[in-house]
Amino acid sequence: MRPTGSAVTLAALLLVTACGGGSTPAGSAPAPGRSGFAPPKIDALQSVGTGEGQVNLVAWAGYVEDGSTDPKVDWVTPFEQATGCQVNTKIAGTSDEMVNLMRTGEYDAVSASGDASLRLIAAGTVAPVNTSLIPSYTDVFDGLKSKPWNSVNGVAYGVPHGRGANLLMWRTDTVKPAPDSWSVVFDPASPYKGKVTAYDSPIYIADAAVYLMATKPDLGIKNPYALDDKQFQAAVDLLKQQKQIIGEYWSDYTKEIQAFKSGDSVVGTTWQVIVNVAKGEKAPVEAVLPKEGATGWSDTWMVAAKAAHPNCAYKWLDHIISPKANAQVAEYFGEAPSNAKACQETADAKHCETFHATDEAYFSKVHYWTTPIAQCLDGRTGVTCKDYAEWTRAWTEIKG
C-alpha cells in the first residue's frame, strides 16, 4: 500500500527540515523509504568525459588525505596526477554539517553516513549514480550494495566507502568479568557509575533500541531506526535512566581514548579504531560486538545533483573505492574497506581480518546508521514512526 499524496508530502517535509532547517525545494518529491517513497526525479550521468580540472568534496576527517597530515599518507596526489582534477576538501564534523554544506551547492561530492544519506536524497541534493561508469564498483562487497541508506528502489545513489560496527569497550583491569552484553552500560545499579560513556548523537537512540529488541521483544522493534510512539518512548526512557550513570558523552574519538587511558571512562560504546589506538598507547582495553548486536556505519560517496564538476566527481568515486586507495583509507581511518580486492593491498596483512571485512555473519548483527523518517522503515503501514527531527529533540531532552 502506497501512502496518500498528502501523507507522503508531510513525510518529505519532516525529513528535509530535520537536516537543519529550511523548506522543501520547489518541485521536490516524497522522502524515500522501503515502503514506496519516490525521490525527486534527477537523471544520473550517462558518460564520463574529460575532467573539469577540480573537484570540491565534503568529507570526514581522514577520508581525503594528500600528505599534508602525514607525508606517508597520500592517496589524493596520485589521483590528481592521473586525472588532472585538483581536489579541494571541506572537512565536516557531523552528519548535520555535511547535509547543510551540500545544500549550498558549492560541493560536488560527499562521504555521507547513513544518518545523512536519505536526507540528501529526499531533498534532491544528490543524484542517482550510474555505477556502470565506475569500474571499481564491480568489486565492492555485495553486502554493501543496494542498501536502504545508499539506494532507492534498486537505484544506487552512491558508492560504498567502508563500514564498521559500534562496539562495547572496557578496561580489563576494572570491568570484571569481561562483558558480552550492552547491559553493562544500561544497568542503573552499575558498579561503574560515573565512568560509563556513550556516543553523543541523536542516532545513539538506535543503540538503546537494539538493546530493547533483544531484552524486551514484546515491544515489537524490528528495525532500530523505525520506532513508533511506544517503542521510541521506551528507548528514550532507557537512555534517561542511563544518563544517571554516564560520566561523559563523547563525539571526539581522541578524547575517548584519553578518557580510557586515564580511567575516567572504563566502559562504553566505541569504534574499532579507538580500540586499536588505545591498545597501541598501552591502555588495558578490549572490545566486543555484544550478543544483542550493535549499530554501525557504512559511508557512501554521493554526487551532488547540480555538481559543477561531475566528471571529476565520478573519477574521484572510482578512485576512492579502487583497491589501493580503498585499502589506504581503510587502514588509516580504521574500518573495513568496501572493495574486496583492497584486502590484498593493505600494509597490515591482517587488516581485513581485524575489521571483519569479509565476515558477513559478523555484519549481519550490525544495524547500519539509517536516517529515521516518518514512514516506518520496517515496512509497517498505518502507523507513523518518529523522524530525525523527533530524535534530535529527544536527545536534547535526554542529555538535559
Short mmCIF file of C-alpha atoms in Angstrom, two decimals:
data_model
loop_
_atom_site.label_atom_id
_atom_site.label_comp_id
_atom_site.label_asym_id
_atom_site.label_seq_id
_atom_site.Cartn_x
_atom_site.Cartn_y
_atom_site.Cartn_z
CA MET A 1 0.00 0.00 0.00
CA ARG A 2 1.39 3.40 -1.01
CA PRO A 3 0.76 6.36 1.26
CA THR A 4 -1.56 9.09 0.05
CA GLY A 5 -0.05 12.14 -1.59
CA SER A 6 -0.66 14.36 1.43
CA ALA A 7 0.93 11.86 3.82
CA VAL A 8 3.96 11.49 1.58
CA THR A 9 4.44 15.23 1.23
CA LEU A 10 4.25 15.65 5.00
CA ALA A 11 6.86 12.93 5.47
CA ALA A 12 9.15 14.66 2.99
CA LEU A 13 8.75 17.99 4.76
CA LEU A 14 9.52 16.42 8.11
CA LEU A 15 12.60 14.69 6.73
CA VAL A 16 14.05 17.69 4.96
CA THR A 17 13.51 20.10 7.85
CA ALA A 18 15.22 17.58 10.11
CA CYS A 19 18.51 18.28 8.37
CA GLY A 20 18.88 21.64 10.00
CA GLY A 21 16.08 23.92 8.91
CA GLY A 22 14.76 25.30 5.68
CA SER A 23 11.87 24.42 3.44
CA THR A 24 11.36 21.69 0.89
CA PRO A 25 12.77 22.76 -2.53
CA ALA A 26 10.17 23.58 -5.14
CA GLY A 27 9.09 20.53 -7.06
CA SER A 28 10.72 18.06 -4.71
CA ALA A 29 9.13 14.64 -4.34
CA PRO A 30 8.49 12.41 -1.33
CA ALA A 31 11.11 11.09 1.02
CA PRO A 32 12.43 7.63 0.18
CA GLY A 33 11.72 4.59 2.26
CA ARG A 34 11.32 0.86 1.97
CA SER A 35 7.55 1.08 1.57
CA GLY A 36 7.33 3.04 -1.63
CA PHE A 37 8.50 6.64 -1.40
CA ALA A 38 9.90 8.04 -4.62
CA PRO A 39 12.79 10.55 -4.57
CA PRO A 40 12.90 13.66 -6.76
CA LYS A 41 13.33 12.92 -10.45
CA ILE A 42 17.02 13.52 -11.21
CA ASP A 43 18.95 11.90 -14.02
CA ALA A 44 22.25 10.14 -13.44
CA LEU A 45 25.30 10.99 -15.55
CA GLN A 46 25.33 8.99 -18.81
CA SER A 47 29.01 9.25 -19.67
CA VAL A 48 32.25 10.44 -18.09
CA GLY A 49 34.25 12.88 -20.16
CA THR A 50 37.37 14.94 -19.63
CA GLY A 51 37.80 16.21 -16.09
CA GLU A 52 36.89 19.83 -15.38
CA GLY A 53 40.18 20.49 -13.57
CA GLN A 54 38.94 20.31 -10.00
CA VAL A 55 36.50 18.61 -7.63
CA ASN A 56 35.09 20.01 -4.38
CA LEU A 57 34.47 17.43 -1.66
CA VAL A 58 32.80 17.33 1.75
CA ALA A 59 34.33 14.52 3.79
CA TRP A 60 35.01 13.04 7.19
CA ALA A 61 38.47 13.69 8.58
CA GLY A 62 40.89 11.03 7.37
CA TYR A 63 38.98 10.21 4.18
CA VAL A 64 40.78 12.58 1.78
CA GLU A 65 44.46 12.64 2.68
CA ASP A 66 47.01 14.44 0.48
CA GLY A 67 50.17 14.10 2.57
CA SER A 68 49.67 17.34 4.47
CA THR A 69 48.69 15.50 7.66
CA ASP A 70 51.36 12.83 7.24
CA PRO A 71 53.70 12.75 4.22
CA LYS A 72 53.34 8.97 4.13
CA VAL A 73 49.55 9.15 3.93
CA ASP A 74 48.52 10.33 0.49
CA TRP A 75 46.02 8.88 -1.98
CA VAL A 76 44.98 12.28 -3.35
CA THR A 77 48.18 13.24 -5.19
CA PRO A 78 48.18 10.11 -7.39
CA PHE A 79 44.54 10.86 -8.28
CA GLU A 80 45.33 14.46 -9.18
CA GLN A 81 48.29 13.40 -11.32
CA ALA A 82 46.28 10.75 -13.15
CA THR A 83 43.15 12.82 -13.79
CA GLY A 84 44.16 16.48 -13.73
CA CYS A 85 41.39 17.05 -11.16
CA GLN A 86 42.59 19.23 -8.27
CA VAL A 87 40.97 18.05 -5.03
CA ASN A 88 39.53 20.68 -2.69
CA THR A 89 38.22 19.30 0.58
CA LYS A 90 35.96 20.66 3.30
CA ILE A 91 36.13 18.55 6.46
CA ALA A 92 32.82 18.17 8.29
CA GLY A 93 32.49 17.16 11.92
CA THR A 94 28.92 15.88 11.89
CA SER A 95 26.33 14.48 9.51
CA ASP A 96 24.18 17.56 10.03
CA GLU A 97 27.07 19.75 8.92
CA MET A 98 27.54 17.63 5.81
CA VAL A 99 23.88 17.97 4.87
CA ASN A 100 23.96 21.74 5.28
CA LEU A 101 27.21 22.13 3.32
CA MET A 102 25.86 20.10 0.42
CA ARG A 103 22.72 22.20 0.31
CA THR A 104 24.84 25.28 -0.51
CA GLY A 105 25.52 23.89 -3.98
CA GLU A 106 29.25 24.57 -3.64
CA TYR A 107 30.35 20.93 -3.50
CA ASP A 108 30.47 18.08 -5.99
CA ALA A 109 30.53 15.01 -3.75
CA VAL A 110 30.20 13.96 -0.11
CA SER A 111 31.12 10.96 2.06
CA ALA A 112 27.71 10.68 3.72
CA SER A 113 26.93 8.38 6.62
CA GLY A 114 23.61 6.58 6.76
CA ASP A 115 22.09 9.16 9.09
CA ALA A 116 22.56 11.80 6.35
CA SER A 117 22.18 9.99 3.03
CA LEU A 118 18.38 9.71 2.99
CA ARG A 119 18.06 13.39 3.86
CA LEU A 120 20.27 14.28 0.91
CA ILE A 121 18.26 12.05 -1.43
CA ALA A 122 14.88 13.32 -0.20
CA ALA A 123 15.87 16.96 -0.66
CA GLY A 124 17.11 16.38 -4.21
CA THR A 125 20.59 17.43 -3.12
CA VAL A 126 22.26 14.35 -4.60
CA ALA A 127 21.68 12.47 -7.83
CA PRO A 128 21.48 8.77 -8.66
CA VAL A 129 24.90 7.36 -9.53
CA ASN A 130 25.45 5.43 -12.75
CA THR A 131 27.59 2.63 -11.34
CA SER A 132 28.37 1.32 -14.84
CA LEU A 133 30.61 4.39 -15.19
CA ILE A 134 32.60 3.39 -12.08
CA PRO A 135 34.71 0.32 -12.92
CA SER A 136 35.79 -0.29 -9.31
CA TYR A 137 32.16 -0.73 -8.23
CA THR A 138 32.20 -4.29 -9.59
CA ASP A 139 34.50 -5.40 -6.76
CA VAL A 140 32.52 -3.82 -3.92
CA PHE A 141 31.24 -6.38 -1.41
CA ASP A 142 27.69 -7.44 -2.26
CA GLY A 143 26.78 -6.91 1.38
CA LEU A 144 27.18 -3.15 0.87
CA LYS A 145 25.28 -2.73 -2.39
CA SER A 146 21.62 -1.75 -2.81
CA LYS A 147 21.05 -0.96 0.85
CA PRO A 148 18.33 1.31 2.32
CA TRP A 149 20.84 4.08 3.06
CA ASN A 150 22.51 4.14 -0.39
CA SER A 151 19.78 3.19 -2.85
CA VAL A 152 16.07 3.67 -3.53
CA ASN A 153 14.01 1.08 -5.35
CA GLY A 154 17.14 -0.57 -6.69
CA VAL A 155 18.69 2.69 -7.92
CA ALA A 156 22.12 3.46 -6.46
CA TYR A 157 22.72 6.92 -5.02
CA GLY A 158 26.43 6.48 -4.39
CA VAL A 159 29.26 4.03 -3.89
CA PRO A 160 30.12 2.40 -0.54
CA HIS A 161 33.28 3.72 1.10
CA GLY A 162 33.70 1.29 4.01
CA ARG A 163 31.96 0.04 7.13
CA GLY A 164 32.35 -0.60 10.83
CA ALA A 165 30.48 -1.56 13.99
CA ASN A 166 29.93 0.42 17.16
CA LEU A 167 31.49 -1.85 19.77
CA LEU A 168 31.48 -2.22 23.55
CA MET A 169 34.90 -1.38 25.05
CA TRP A 170 36.03 -1.83 28.64
CA ARG A 171 39.15 -1.56 30.79
CA THR A 172 40.23 -5.10 31.58
CA ASP A 173 41.74 -4.11 34.93
CA THR A 174 38.48 -2.64 36.19
CA VAL A 175 35.49 -4.22 34.50
CA LYS A 176 35.20 -7.85 35.54
CA PRO A 177 34.05 -10.31 34.37
CA ALA A 178 34.52 -9.39 30.72
CA PRO A 179 31.12 -8.16 29.46
CA ASP A 180 29.33 -9.65 26.47
CA SER A 181 26.15 -7.58 26.70
CA TRP A 182 25.12 -3.93 26.50
CA SER A 183 23.50 -4.44 29.91
CA VAL A 184 26.77 -3.27 31.46
CA VAL A 185 26.11 0.28 30.17
CA PHE A 186 22.35 0.30 30.84
CA ASP A 187 22.14 -1.22 34.34
CA PRO A 188 21.10 1.60 36.71
CA ALA A 189 22.86 -0.24 39.57
CA SER A 190 26.12 -0.40 37.64
CA PRO A 191 29.24 -0.52 39.82
CA TYR A 192 30.86 1.67 37.18
CA LYS A 193 28.53 4.60 37.70
CA GLY A 194 30.16 7.85 36.64
CA LYS A 195 32.64 6.04 34.40
CA VAL A 196 30.26 4.85 31.70
CA THR A 197 30.48 6.64 28.33
CA ALA A 198 28.16 6.83 25.31
CA TYR A 199 28.25 8.37 21.84
CA ASP A 200 26.95 11.94 21.77
CA SER A 201 24.44 11.97 18.91
CA PRO A 202 20.69 11.58 18.39
CA ILE A 203 21.48 8.44 16.39
CA TYR A 204 22.56 6.82 19.68
CA ILE A 205 18.87 6.32 20.41
CA ALA A 206 19.17 3.40 17.99
CA ASP A 207 21.70 1.76 20.34
CA ALA A 208 19.05 1.70 23.05
CA ALA A 209 16.56 0.31 20.54
CA VAL A 210 18.95 -2.52 19.61
CA TYR A 211 19.22 -3.48 23.28
CA LEU A 212 15.44 -3.37 23.69
CA MET A 213 14.97 -5.54 20.60
CA ALA A 214 16.74 -8.31 22.47
CA THR A 215 15.61 -7.69 26.05
CA LYS A 216 12.00 -6.56 25.54
CA PRO A 217 10.73 -8.42 22.48
CA ASP A 218 7.14 -7.54 23.43
CA LEU A 219 7.84 -4.01 22.17
CA GLY A 220 7.97 -5.47 18.66
CA ILE A 221 11.01 -3.49 17.47
CA LYS A 222 12.18 -4.91 14.14
CA ASN A 223 14.36 -2.04 12.97
CA PRO A 224 16.10 0.29 15.47
CA TYR A 225 15.56 3.22 13.09
CA ALA A 226 11.82 2.58 12.75
CA LEU A 227 10.27 3.37 16.13
CA ASP A 228 6.60 4.17 16.75
CA ASP A 229 5.46 6.22 19.74
CA LYS A 230 5.59 3.37 22.28
CA GLN A 231 8.89 1.96 21.03
CA PHE A 232 10.51 5.38 20.86
CA GLN A 233 9.39 6.29 24.38
CA ALA A 234 10.84 3.03 25.69
CA ALA A 235 14.21 3.86 24.12
CA VAL A 236 14.12 7.42 25.44
CA ASP A 237 13.21 6.20 28.94
CA LEU A 238 16.10 3.74 28.88
CA LEU A 239 18.53 6.49 27.89
CA LYS A 240 17.22 8.84 30.57
CA GLN A 241 17.83 6.06 33.07
CA GLN A 242 21.31 5.52 31.64
CA LYS A 243 22.08 9.23 31.98
CA GLN A 244 22.30 8.71 35.75
CA ILE A 245 25.41 6.52 35.38
CA ILE A 246 27.07 8.34 32.45
CA GLY A 247 30.34 10.08 33.23
CA GLU A 248 30.56 11.82 29.87
CA TYR A 249 29.29 11.56 26.32
CA TRP A 250 31.87 11.52 23.53
CA SER A 251 31.98 12.57 19.88
CA ASP A 252 35.72 13.23 19.54
CA TYR A 253 37.36 9.82 19.39
CA THR A 254 40.73 11.14 20.57
CA LYS A 255 39.08 12.32 23.79
CA GLU A 256 37.55 8.89 24.36
CA ILE A 257 40.99 7.34 24.00
CA GLN A 258 42.36 9.68 26.64
CA ALA A 259 39.41 9.01 28.95
CA PHE A 260 40.02 5.25 28.82
CA LYS A 261 43.76 5.70 29.27
CA SER A 262 43.25 7.85 32.36
CA GLY A 263 40.49 5.67 33.77
CA ASP A 264 37.89 8.46 33.69
CA SER A 265 35.89 6.07 31.48
CA VAL A 266 36.01 2.32 31.98
CA VAL A 267 33.17 1.01 29.78
CA GLY A 268 31.10 2.25 26.86
CA THR A 269 30.43 2.35 23.16
CA THR A 270 33.40 2.72 20.80
CA TRP A 271 34.88 2.15 17.33
CA GLN A 272 37.49 -0.42 16.38
CA VAL A 273 39.99 2.31 15.51
CA ILE A 274 39.70 3.63 19.09
CA VAL A 275 40.38 0.17 20.47
CA ASN A 276 43.47 -0.21 18.27
CA VAL A 277 44.91 3.20 19.13
CA ALA A 278 44.18 2.82 22.83
CA LYS A 279 45.91 -0.56 22.89
CA GLY A 280 48.82 0.92 20.96
CA GLU A 281 49.13 3.53 23.69
CA LYS A 282 49.20 0.79 26.36
CA ALA A 283 45.68 1.21 27.67
CA PRO A 284 44.35 -2.10 29.10
CA VAL A 285 41.23 -2.32 26.94
CA GLU A 286 39.30 -4.90 24.97
CA ALA A 287 36.15 -4.67 22.88
CA VAL A 288 33.38 -6.94 21.69
CA LEU A 289 30.32 -6.95 19.47
CA PRO A 290 27.75 -7.70 22.20
CA LYS A 291 25.33 -10.61 21.94
CA GLU A 292 22.40 -8.25 21.26
CA GLY A 293 24.11 -6.90 18.12
CA ALA A 294 25.05 -3.28 17.57
CA THR A 295 24.63 -0.21 15.44
CA GLY A 296 27.30 0.69 12.89
CA TRP A 297 28.07 2.72 9.83
CA SER A 298 28.54 2.31 6.12
CA ASP A 299 29.51 5.59 4.47
CA THR A 300 28.56 6.40 0.89
CA TRP A 301 30.26 8.71 -1.60
CA MET A 302 27.42 10.65 -3.25
CA VAL A 303 27.41 13.13 -6.15
CA ALA A 304 25.63 16.49 -5.96
CA ALA A 305 22.58 16.81 -8.21
CA LYS A 306 23.98 20.09 -9.53
CA ALA A 307 27.67 19.24 -9.39
CA ALA A 308 29.78 21.82 -11.22
CA HIS A 309 32.45 19.18 -11.84
CA PRO A 310 30.59 15.90 -12.41
CA ASN A 311 33.31 14.23 -14.50
CA CYS A 312 35.94 14.79 -11.81
CA ALA A 313 33.42 13.69 -9.18
CA TYR A 314 32.88 10.36 -10.93
CA LYS A 315 36.60 9.91 -11.37
CA TRP A 316 37.03 10.51 -7.62
CA LEU A 317 34.34 7.96 -6.74
CA ASP A 318 36.08 5.35 -8.86
CA HIS A 319 39.46 6.21 -7.32
CA ILE A 320 38.44 6.15 -3.66
CA ILE A 321 36.91 2.68 -3.96
CA SER A 322 39.71 1.32 -6.15
CA PRO A 323 41.73 -1.45 -4.42
CA LYS A 324 44.85 0.52 -3.50
CA ALA A 325 43.22 3.78 -2.43
CA ASN A 326 40.42 1.99 -0.60
CA ALA A 327 42.99 -0.08 1.29
CA GLN A 328 44.92 3.05 2.24
CA VAL A 329 41.93 4.96 3.58
CA ALA A 330 40.52 1.91 5.39
CA GLU A 331 43.81 1.34 7.20
CA TYR A 332 44.37 4.98 8.01
CA PHE A 333 40.87 5.58 9.37
CA GLY A 334 40.35 2.16 10.91
CA GLU A 335 37.46 0.43 9.15
CA ALA A 336 36.64 -2.40 6.79
CA PRO A 337 37.19 -1.46 3.13
CA SER A 338 34.31 -1.65 0.67
CA ASN A 339 36.35 -3.15 -2.19
CA ALA A 340 37.06 -6.86 -1.78
CA LYS A 341 40.37 -6.51 -3.67
CA ALA A 342 41.54 -3.88 -1.15
CA CYS A 343 42.29 -6.71 1.30
CA GLN A 344 45.22 -7.69 -0.92
CA GLU A 345 46.63 -4.15 -0.80
CA THR A 346 46.73 -3.36 2.92
CA ALA A 347 50.11 -2.87 4.59
CA ASP A 348 48.87 -4.95 7.52
CA ALA A 349 48.09 -8.38 6.12
CA LYS A 350 45.56 -8.92 8.92
CA HIS A 351 43.69 -5.63 8.50
CA CYS A 352 40.63 -7.14 6.84
CA GLU A 353 40.54 -9.89 9.44
CA THR A 354 40.72 -7.38 12.29
CA PHE A 355 37.91 -5.29 10.83
CA HIS A 356 35.80 -8.28 9.69
CA ALA A 357 35.81 -7.09 6.07
CA THR A 358 34.74 -10.43 4.61
CA ASP A 359 32.68 -11.64 7.55
CA GLU A 360 29.06 -11.15 6.52
CA ALA A 361 27.88 -13.20 9.52
CA TYR A 362 29.54 -10.59 11.76
CA PHE A 363 27.95 -7.68 9.91
CA SER A 364 24.55 -9.36 9.88
CA LYS A 365 24.45 -8.35 13.56
CA VAL A 366 25.18 -4.72 12.73
CA HIS A 367 22.34 -2.27 12.16
CA TYR A 368 23.89 0.41 9.95
CA TRP A 369 23.02 4.03 10.67
CA THR A 370 19.96 4.99 8.64
CA THR A 371 18.03 8.25 8.74
CA PRO A 372 14.81 7.77 10.72
CA ILE A 373 11.78 9.03 8.80
CA ALA A 374 8.05 9.26 9.47
CA GLN A 375 7.37 6.41 7.06
CA CYS A 376 8.39 3.34 9.07
CA LEU A 377 11.48 1.78 7.51
CA ASP A 378 10.47 -1.69 8.67
CA GLY A 379 7.61 -1.80 6.15
CA ARG A 380 4.74 -1.10 8.53
CA THR A 381 1.78 0.86 7.19
CA GLY A 382 -0.96 2.62 9.08
CA VAL A 383 1.48 3.81 11.74
CA THR A 384 3.83 6.79 11.93
CA CYS A 385 7.41 6.41 13.11
CA LYS A 386 9.50 9.09 14.75
CA ASP A 387 11.59 11.06 12.26
CA TYR A 388 15.06 12.53 12.74
CA ALA A 389 13.68 15.85 13.98
CA GLU A 390 11.94 13.98 16.81
CA TRP A 391 15.13 12.06 17.57
CA THR A 392 17.07 15.32 17.78
CA ARG A 393 14.56 16.92 20.14
CA ALA A 394 14.52 13.81 22.32
CA TRP A 395 18.33 13.66 22.51
CA THR A 396 18.45 17.23 23.79
CA GLU A 397 15.91 16.27 26.45
CA ILE A 398 17.80 13.08 27.39
CA LYS A 399 21.05 14.93 28.00
CA GLY A 400 19.25 17.62 29.96
#
